[in-house]
PDB file of N, CA and C in Angstrom:
ATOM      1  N   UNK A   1     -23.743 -10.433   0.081  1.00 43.00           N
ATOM      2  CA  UNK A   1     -22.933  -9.452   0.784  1.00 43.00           C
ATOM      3  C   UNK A   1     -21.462  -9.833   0.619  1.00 43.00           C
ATOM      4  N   UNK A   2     -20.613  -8.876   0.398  1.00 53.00           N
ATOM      5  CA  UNK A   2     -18.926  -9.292  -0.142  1.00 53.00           C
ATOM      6  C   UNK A   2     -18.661  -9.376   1.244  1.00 53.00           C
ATOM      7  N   UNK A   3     -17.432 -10.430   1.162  1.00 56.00           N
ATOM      8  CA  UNK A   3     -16.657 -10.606   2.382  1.00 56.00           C
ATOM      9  C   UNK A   3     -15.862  -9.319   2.508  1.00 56.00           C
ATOM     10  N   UNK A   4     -15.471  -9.319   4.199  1.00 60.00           N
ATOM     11  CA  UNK A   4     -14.666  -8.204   4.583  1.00 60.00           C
ATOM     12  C   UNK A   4     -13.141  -8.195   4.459  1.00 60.00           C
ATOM     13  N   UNK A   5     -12.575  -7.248   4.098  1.00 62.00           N
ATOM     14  CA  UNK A   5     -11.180  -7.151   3.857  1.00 62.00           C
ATOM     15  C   UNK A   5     -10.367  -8.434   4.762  1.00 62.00           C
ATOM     16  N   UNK A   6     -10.627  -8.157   6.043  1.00 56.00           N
ATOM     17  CA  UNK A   6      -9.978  -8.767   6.717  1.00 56.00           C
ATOM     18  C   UNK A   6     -10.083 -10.435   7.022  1.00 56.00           C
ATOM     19  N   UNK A   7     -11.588 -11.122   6.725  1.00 80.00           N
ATOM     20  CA  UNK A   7     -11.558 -11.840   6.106  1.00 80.00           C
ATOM     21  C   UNK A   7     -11.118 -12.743   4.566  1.00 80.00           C
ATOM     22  N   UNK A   8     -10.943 -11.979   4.132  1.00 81.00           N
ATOM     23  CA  UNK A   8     -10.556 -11.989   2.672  1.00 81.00           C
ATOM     24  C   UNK A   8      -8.969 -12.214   2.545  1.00 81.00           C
ATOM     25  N   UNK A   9      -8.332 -11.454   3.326  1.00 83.00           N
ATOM     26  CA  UNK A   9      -7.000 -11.069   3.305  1.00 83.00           C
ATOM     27  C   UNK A   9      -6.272 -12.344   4.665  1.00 83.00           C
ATOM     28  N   UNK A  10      -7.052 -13.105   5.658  1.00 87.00           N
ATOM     29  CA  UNK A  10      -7.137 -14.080   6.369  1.00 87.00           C
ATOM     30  C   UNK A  10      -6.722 -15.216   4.982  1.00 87.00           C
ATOM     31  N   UNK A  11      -8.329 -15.258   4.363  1.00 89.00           N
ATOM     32  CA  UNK A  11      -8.260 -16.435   3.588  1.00 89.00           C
ATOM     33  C   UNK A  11      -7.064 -16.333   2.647  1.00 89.00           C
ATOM     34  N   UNK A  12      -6.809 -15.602   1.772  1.00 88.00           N
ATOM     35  CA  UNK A  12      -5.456 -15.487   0.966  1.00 88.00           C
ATOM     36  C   UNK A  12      -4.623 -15.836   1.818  1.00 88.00           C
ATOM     37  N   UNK A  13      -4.196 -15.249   2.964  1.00 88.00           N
ATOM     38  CA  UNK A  13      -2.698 -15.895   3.504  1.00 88.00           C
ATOM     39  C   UNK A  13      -2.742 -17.419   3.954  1.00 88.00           C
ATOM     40  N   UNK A  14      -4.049 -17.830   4.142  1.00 90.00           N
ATOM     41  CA  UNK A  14      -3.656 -19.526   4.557  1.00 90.00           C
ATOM     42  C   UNK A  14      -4.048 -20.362   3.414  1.00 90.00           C
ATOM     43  N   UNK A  15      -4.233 -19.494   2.289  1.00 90.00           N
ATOM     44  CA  UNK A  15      -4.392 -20.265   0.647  1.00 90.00           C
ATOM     45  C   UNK A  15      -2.721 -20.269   0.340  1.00 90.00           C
ATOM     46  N   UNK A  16      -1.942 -18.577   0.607  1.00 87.00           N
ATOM     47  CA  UNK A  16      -1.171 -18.732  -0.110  1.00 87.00           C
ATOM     48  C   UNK A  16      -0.039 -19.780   0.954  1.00 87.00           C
ATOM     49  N   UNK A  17      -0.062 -20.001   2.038  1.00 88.00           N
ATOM     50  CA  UNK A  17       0.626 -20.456   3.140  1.00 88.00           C
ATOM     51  C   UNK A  17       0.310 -22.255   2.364  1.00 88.00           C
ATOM     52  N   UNK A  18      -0.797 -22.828   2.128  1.00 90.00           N
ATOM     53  CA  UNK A  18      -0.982 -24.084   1.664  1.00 90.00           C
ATOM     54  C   UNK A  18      -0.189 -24.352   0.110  1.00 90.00           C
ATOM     55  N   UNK A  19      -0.169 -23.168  -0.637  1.00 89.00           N
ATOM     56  CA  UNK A  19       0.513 -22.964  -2.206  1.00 89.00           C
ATOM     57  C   UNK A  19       2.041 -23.079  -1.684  1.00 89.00           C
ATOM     58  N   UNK A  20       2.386 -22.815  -0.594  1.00 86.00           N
ATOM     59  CA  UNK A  20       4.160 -22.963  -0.738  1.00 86.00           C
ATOM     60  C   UNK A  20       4.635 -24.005   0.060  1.00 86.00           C
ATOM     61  N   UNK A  21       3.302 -24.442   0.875  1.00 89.00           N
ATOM     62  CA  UNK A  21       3.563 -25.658   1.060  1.00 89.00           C
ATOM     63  C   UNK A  21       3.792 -27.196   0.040  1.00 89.00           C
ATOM     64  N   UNK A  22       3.849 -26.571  -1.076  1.00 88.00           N
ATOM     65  CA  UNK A  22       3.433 -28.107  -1.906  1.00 88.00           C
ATOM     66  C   UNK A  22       4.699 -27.237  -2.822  1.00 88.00           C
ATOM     67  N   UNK A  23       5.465 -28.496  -3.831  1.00 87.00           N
ATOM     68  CA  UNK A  23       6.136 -28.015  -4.499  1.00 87.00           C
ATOM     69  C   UNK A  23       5.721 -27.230  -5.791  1.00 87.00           C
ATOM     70  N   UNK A  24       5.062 -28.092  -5.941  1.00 89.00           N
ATOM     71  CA  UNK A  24       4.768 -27.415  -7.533  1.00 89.00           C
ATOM     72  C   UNK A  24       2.723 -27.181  -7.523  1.00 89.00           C
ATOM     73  N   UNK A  25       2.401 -26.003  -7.155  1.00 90.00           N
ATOM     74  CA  UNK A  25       1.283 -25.950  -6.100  1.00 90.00           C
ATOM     75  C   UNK A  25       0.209 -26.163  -7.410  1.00 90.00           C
ATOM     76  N   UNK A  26      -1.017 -26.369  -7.100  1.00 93.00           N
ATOM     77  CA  UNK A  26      -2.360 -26.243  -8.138  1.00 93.00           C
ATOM     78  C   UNK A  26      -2.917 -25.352  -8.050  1.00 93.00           C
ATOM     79  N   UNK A  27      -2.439 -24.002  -8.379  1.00 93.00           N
ATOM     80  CA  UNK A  27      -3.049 -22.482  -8.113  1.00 93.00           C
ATOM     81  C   UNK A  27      -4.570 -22.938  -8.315  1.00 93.00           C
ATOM     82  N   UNK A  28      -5.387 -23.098  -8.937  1.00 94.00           N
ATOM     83  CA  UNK A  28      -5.963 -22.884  -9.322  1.00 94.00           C
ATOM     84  C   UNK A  28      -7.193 -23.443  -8.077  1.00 94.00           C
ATOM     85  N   UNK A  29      -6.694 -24.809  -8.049  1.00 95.00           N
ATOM     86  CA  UNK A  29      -7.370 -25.884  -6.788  1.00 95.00           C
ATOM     87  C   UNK A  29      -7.471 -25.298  -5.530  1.00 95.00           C
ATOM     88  N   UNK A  30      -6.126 -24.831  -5.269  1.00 93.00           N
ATOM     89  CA  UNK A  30      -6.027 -24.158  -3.670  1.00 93.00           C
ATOM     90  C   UNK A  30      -6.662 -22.913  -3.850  1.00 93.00           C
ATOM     91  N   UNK A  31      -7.026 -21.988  -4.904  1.00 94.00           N
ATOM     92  CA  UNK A  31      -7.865 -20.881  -4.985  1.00 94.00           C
ATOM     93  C   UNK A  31      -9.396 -21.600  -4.560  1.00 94.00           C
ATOM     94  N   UNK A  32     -10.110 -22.324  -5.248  1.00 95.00           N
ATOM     95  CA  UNK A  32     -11.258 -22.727  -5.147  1.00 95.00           C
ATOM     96  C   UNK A  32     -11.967 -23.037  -3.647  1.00 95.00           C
ATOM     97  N   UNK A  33     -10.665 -23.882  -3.421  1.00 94.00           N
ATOM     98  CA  UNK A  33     -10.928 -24.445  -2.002  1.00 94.00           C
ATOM     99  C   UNK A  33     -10.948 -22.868  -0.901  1.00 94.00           C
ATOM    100  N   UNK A  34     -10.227 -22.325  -1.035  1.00 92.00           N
ATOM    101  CA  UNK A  34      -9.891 -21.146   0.220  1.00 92.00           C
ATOM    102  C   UNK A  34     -10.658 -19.713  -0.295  1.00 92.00           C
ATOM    103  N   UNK A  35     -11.521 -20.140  -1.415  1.00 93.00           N
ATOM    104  CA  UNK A  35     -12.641 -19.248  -2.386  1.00 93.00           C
ATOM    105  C   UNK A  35     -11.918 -17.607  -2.140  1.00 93.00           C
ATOM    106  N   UNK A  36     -10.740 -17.980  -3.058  1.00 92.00           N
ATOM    107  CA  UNK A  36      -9.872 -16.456  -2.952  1.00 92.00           C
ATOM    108  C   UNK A  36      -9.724 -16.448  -4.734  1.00 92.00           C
ATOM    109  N   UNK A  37      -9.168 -15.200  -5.122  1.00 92.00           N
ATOM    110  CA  UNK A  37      -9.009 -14.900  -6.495  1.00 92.00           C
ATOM    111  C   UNK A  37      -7.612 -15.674  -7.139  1.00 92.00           C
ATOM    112  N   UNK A  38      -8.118 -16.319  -7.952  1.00 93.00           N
ATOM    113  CA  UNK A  38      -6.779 -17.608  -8.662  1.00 93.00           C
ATOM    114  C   UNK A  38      -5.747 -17.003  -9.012  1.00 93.00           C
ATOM    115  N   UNK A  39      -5.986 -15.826  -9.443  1.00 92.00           N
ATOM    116  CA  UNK A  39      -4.565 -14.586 -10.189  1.00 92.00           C
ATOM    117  C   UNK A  39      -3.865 -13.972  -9.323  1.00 92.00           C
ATOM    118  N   UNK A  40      -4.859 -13.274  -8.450  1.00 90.00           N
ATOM    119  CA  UNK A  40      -4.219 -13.115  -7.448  1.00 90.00           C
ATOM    120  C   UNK A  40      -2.995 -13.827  -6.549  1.00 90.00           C
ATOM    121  N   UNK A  41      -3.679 -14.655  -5.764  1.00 90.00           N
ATOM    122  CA  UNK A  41      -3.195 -15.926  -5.534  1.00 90.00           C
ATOM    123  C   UNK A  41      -1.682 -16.094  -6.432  1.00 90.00           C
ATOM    124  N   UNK A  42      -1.907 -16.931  -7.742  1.00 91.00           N
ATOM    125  CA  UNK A  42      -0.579 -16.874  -8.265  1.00 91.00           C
ATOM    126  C   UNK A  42       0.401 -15.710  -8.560  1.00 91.00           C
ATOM    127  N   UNK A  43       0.138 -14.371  -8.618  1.00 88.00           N
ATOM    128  CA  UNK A  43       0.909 -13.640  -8.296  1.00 88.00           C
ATOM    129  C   UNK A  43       1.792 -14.000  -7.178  1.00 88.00           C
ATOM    130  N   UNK A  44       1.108 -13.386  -6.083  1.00 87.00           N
ATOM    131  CA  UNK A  44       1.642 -13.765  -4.470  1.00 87.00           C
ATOM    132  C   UNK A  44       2.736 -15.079  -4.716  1.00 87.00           C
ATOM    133  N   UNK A  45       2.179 -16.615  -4.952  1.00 87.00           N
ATOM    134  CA  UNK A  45       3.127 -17.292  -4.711  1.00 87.00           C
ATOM    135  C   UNK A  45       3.796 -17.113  -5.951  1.00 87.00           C
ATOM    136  N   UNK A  46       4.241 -16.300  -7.019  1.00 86.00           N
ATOM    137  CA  UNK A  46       5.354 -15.912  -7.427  1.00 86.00           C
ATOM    138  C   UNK A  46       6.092 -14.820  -7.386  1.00 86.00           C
ATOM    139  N   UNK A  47       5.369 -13.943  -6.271  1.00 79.00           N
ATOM    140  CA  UNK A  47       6.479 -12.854  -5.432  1.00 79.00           C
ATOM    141  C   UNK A  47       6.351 -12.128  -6.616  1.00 79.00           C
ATOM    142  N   UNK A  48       5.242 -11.774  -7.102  1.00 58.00           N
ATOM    143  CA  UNK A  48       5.214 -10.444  -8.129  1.00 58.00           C
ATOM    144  C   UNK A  48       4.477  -9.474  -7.621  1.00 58.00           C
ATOM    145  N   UNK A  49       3.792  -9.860  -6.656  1.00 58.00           N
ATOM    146  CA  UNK A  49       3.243  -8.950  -5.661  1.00 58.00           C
ATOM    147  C   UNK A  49       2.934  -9.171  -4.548  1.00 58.00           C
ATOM    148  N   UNK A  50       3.109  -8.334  -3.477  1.00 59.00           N
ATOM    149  CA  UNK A  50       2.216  -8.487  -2.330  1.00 59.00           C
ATOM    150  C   UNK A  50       1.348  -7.711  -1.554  1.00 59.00           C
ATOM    151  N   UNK A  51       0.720  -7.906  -0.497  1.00 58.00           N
ATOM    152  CA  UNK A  51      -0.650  -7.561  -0.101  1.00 58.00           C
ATOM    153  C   UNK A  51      -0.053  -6.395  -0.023  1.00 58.00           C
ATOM    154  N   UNK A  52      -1.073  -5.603  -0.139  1.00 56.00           N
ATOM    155  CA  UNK A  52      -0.831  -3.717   0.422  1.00 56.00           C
ATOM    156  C   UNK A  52      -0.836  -3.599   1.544  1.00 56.00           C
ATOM    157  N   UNK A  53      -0.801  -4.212   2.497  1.00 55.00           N
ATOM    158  CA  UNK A  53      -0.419  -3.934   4.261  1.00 55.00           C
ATOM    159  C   UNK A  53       0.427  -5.075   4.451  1.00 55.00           C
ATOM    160  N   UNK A  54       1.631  -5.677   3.301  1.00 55.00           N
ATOM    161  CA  UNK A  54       2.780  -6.128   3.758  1.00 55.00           C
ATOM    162  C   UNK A  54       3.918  -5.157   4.001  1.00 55.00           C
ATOM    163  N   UNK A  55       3.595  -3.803   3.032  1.00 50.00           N
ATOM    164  CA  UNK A  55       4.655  -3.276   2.722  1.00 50.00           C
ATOM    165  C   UNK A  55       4.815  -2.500   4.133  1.00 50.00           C
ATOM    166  N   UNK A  56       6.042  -2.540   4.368  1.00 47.00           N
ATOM    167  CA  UNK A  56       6.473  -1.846   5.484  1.00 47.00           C
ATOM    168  C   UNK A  56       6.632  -0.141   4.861  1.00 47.00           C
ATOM    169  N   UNK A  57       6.195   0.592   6.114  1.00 47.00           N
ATOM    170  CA  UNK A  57       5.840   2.012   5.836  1.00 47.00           C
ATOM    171  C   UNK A  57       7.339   2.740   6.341  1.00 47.00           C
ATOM    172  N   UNK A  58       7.717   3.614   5.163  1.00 57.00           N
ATOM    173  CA  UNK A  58       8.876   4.258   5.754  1.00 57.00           C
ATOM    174  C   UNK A  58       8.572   5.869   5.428  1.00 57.00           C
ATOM    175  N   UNK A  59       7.637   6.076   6.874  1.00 64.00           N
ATOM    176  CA  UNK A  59       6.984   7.395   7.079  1.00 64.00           C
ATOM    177  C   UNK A  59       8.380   8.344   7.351  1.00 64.00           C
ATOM    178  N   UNK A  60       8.495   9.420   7.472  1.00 68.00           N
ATOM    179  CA  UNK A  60       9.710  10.067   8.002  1.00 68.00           C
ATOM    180  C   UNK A  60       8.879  11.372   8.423  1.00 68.00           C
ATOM    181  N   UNK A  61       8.818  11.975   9.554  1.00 83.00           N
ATOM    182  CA  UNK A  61       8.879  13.231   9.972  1.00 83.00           C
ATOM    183  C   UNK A  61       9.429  14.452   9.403  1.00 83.00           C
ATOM    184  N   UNK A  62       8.853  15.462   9.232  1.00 85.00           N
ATOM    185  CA  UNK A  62       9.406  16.811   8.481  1.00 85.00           C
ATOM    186  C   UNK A  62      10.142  17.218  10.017  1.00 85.00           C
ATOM    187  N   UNK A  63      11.113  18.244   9.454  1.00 87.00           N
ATOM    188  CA  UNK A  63      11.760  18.903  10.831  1.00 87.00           C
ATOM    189  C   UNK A  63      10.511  19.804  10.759  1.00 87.00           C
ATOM    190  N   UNK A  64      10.940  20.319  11.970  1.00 88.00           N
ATOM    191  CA  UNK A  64      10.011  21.756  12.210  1.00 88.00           C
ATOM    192  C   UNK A  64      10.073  22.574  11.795  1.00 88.00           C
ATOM    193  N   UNK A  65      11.571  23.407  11.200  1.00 92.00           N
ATOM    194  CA  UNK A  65      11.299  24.293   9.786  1.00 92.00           C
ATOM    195  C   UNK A  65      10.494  23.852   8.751  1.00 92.00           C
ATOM    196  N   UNK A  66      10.642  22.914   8.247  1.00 90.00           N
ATOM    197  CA  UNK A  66       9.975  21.903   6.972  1.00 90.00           C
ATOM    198  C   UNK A  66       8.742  22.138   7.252  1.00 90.00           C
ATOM    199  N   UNK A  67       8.215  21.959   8.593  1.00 90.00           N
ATOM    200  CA  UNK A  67       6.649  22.141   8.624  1.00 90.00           C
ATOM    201  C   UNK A  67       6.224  23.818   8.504  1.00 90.00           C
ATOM    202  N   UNK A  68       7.130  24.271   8.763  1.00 93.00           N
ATOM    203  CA  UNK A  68       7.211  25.815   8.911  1.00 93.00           C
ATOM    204  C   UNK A  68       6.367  26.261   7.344  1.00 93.00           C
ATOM    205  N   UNK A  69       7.295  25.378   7.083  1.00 93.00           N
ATOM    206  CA  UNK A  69       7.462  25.612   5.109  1.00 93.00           C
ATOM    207  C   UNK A  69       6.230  25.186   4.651  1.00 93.00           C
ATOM    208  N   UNK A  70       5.706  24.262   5.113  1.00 92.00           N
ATOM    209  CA  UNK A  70       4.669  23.343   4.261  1.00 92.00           C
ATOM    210  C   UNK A  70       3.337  24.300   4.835  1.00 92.00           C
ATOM    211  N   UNK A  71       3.773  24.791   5.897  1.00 93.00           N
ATOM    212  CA  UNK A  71       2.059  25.968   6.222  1.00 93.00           C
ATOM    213  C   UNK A  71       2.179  27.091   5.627  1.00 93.00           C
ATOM    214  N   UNK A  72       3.462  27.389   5.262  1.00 95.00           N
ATOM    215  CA  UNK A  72       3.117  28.647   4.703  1.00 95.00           C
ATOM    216  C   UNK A  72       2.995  28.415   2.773  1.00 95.00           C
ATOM    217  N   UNK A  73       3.366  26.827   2.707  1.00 93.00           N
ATOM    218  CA  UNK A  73       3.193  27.213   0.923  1.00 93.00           C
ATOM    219  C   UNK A  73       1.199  26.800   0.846  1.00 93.00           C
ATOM    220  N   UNK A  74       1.213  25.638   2.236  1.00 93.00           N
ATOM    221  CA  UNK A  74      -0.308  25.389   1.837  1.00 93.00           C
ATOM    222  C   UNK A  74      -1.017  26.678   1.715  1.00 93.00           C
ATOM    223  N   UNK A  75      -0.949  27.685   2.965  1.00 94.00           N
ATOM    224  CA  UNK A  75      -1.578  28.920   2.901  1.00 94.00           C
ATOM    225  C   UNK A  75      -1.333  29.776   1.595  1.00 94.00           C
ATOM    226  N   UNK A  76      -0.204  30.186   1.117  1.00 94.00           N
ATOM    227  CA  UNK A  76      -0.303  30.708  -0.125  1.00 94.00           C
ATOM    228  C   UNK A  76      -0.874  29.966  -1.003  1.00 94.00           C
ATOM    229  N   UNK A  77      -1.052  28.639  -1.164  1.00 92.00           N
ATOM    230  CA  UNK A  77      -1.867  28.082  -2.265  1.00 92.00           C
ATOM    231  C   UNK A  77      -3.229  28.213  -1.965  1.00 92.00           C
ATOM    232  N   UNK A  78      -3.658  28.307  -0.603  1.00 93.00           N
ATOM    233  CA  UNK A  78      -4.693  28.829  -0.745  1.00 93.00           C
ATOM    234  C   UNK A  78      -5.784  30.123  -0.639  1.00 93.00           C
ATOM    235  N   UNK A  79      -4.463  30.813  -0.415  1.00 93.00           N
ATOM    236  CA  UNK A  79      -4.897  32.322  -0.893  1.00 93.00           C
ATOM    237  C   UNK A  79      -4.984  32.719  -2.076  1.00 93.00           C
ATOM    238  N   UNK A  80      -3.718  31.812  -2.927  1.00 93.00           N
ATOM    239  CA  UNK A  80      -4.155  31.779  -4.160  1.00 93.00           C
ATOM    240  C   UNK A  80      -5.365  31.348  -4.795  1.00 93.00           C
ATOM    241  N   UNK A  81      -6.052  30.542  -4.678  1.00 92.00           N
ATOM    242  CA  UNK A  81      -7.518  29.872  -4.381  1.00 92.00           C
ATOM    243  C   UNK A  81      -6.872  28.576  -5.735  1.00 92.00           C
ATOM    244  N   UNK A  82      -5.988  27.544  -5.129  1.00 91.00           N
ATOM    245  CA  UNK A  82      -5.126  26.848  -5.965  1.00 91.00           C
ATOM    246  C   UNK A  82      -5.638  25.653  -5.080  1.00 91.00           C
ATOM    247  N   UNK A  83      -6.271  24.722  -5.535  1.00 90.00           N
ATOM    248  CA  UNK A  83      -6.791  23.395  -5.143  1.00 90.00           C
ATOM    249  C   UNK A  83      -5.920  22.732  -4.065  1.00 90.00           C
ATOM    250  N   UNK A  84      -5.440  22.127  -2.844  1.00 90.00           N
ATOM    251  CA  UNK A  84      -4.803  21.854  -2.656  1.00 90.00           C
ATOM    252  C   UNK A  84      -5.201  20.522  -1.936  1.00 90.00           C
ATOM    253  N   UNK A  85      -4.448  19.086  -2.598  1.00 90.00           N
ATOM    254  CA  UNK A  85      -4.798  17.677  -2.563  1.00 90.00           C
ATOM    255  C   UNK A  85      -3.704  17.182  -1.138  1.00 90.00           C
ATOM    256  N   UNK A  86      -3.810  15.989  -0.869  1.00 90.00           N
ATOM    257  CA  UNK A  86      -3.031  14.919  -0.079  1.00 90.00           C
ATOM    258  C   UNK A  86      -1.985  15.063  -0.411  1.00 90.00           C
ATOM    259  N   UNK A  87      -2.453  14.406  -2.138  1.00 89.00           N
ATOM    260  CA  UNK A  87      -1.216  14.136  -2.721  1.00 89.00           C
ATOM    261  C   UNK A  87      -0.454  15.652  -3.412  1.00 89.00           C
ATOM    262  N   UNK A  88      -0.924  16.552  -3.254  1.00 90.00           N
ATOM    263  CA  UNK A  88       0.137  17.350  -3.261  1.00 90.00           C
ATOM    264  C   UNK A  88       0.760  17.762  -2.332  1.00 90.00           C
ATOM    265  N   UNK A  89       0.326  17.760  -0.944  1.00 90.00           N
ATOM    266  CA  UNK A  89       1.082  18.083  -0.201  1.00 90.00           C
ATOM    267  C   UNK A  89       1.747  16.660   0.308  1.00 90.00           C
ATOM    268  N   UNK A  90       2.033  15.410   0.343  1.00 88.00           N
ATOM    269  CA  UNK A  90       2.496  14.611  -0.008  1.00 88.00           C
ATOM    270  C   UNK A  90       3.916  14.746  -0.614  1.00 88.00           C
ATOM    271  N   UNK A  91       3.535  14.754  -2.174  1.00 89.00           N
ATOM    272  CA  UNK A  91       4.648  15.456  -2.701  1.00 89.00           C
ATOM    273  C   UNK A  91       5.674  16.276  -2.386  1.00 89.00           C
ATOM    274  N   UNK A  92       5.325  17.054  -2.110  1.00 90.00           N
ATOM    275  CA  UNK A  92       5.839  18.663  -1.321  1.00 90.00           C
ATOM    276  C   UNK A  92       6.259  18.452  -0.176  1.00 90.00           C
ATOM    277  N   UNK A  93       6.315  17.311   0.711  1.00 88.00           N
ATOM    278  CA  UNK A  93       7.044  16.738   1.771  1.00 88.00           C
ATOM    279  C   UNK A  93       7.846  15.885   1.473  1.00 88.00           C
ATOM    280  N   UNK A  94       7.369  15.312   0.522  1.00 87.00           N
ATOM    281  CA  UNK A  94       8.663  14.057   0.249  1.00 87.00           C
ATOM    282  C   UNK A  94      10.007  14.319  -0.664  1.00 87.00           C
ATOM    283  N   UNK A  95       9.349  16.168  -1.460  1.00 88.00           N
ATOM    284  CA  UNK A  95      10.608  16.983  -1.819  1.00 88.00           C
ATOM    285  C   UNK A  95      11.239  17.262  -1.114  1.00 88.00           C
ATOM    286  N   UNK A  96      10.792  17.926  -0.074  1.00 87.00           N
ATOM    287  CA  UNK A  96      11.367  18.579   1.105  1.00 87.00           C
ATOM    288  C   UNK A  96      12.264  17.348   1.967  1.00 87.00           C
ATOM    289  N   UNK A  97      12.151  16.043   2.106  1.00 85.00           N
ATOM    290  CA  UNK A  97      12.821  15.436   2.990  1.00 85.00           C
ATOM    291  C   UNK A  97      13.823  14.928   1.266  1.00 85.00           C
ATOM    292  N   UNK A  98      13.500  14.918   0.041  1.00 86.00           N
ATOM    293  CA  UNK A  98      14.252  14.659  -0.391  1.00 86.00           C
ATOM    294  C   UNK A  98      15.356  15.526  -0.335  1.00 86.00           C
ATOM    295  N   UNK A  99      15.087  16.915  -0.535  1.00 86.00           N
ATOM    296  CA  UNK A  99      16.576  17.628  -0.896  1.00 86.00           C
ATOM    297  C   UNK A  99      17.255  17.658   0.696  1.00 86.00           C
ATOM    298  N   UNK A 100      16.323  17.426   1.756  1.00 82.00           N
ATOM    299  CA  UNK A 100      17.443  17.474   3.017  1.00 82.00           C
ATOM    300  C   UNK A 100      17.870  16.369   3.235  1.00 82.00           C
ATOM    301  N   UNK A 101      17.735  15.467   2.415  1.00 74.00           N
ATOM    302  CA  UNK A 101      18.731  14.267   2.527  1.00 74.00           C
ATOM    303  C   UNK A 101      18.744  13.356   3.428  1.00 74.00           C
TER     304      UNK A 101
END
């Protein structure tokens, strides 16, 4: 049975917390021991990536016209009978807060 995210994501941070503790770390050793992924792992302690729930979320609210907007294009897209995804309406909000600046 695979370990759970949150286990998993436990063990990486006190693997990678032991990797920056040492100067010049033994990716490979401190992977084994804290039975996390070695690549992984050395990513992280070279800040080429990090976990997907480090990144801080910079959600922004549509005004209330904006939402005005976004029901009436979803509805025409789907009167049009035009697929309509997350990520397009996603999109189509993050235009909308783009051009209002």
């Amino acid at each position: 049975m695979p370990k759970s995210t949150k286990s998993t994501d436990i063990l990486m941070q006190e693997a990678l917390t032991a990797a920056q503790a040492e100067e010049k770390p033994d990716v490979s050793k401190i992977a084994r021991e804290f039975g996390v992924n070695r690549r992984t792992l050395a990513n992280r302690v070279k800040n080429r990536h990090r976990a997907h729930n480090a990144y801080t979320p910079v959600n922004k609210a549509l005004e209330p016209y904006q939402e005005e907007a976004l029901i009436h294009w979803i509805r025409h897209m789907k009167d049009s009978n035009m697929p309509i995804t997350p990520l397009l309406v996603a999109a189509w909000a993050n235009r909308a807060l783009a051009r209002a600046g």
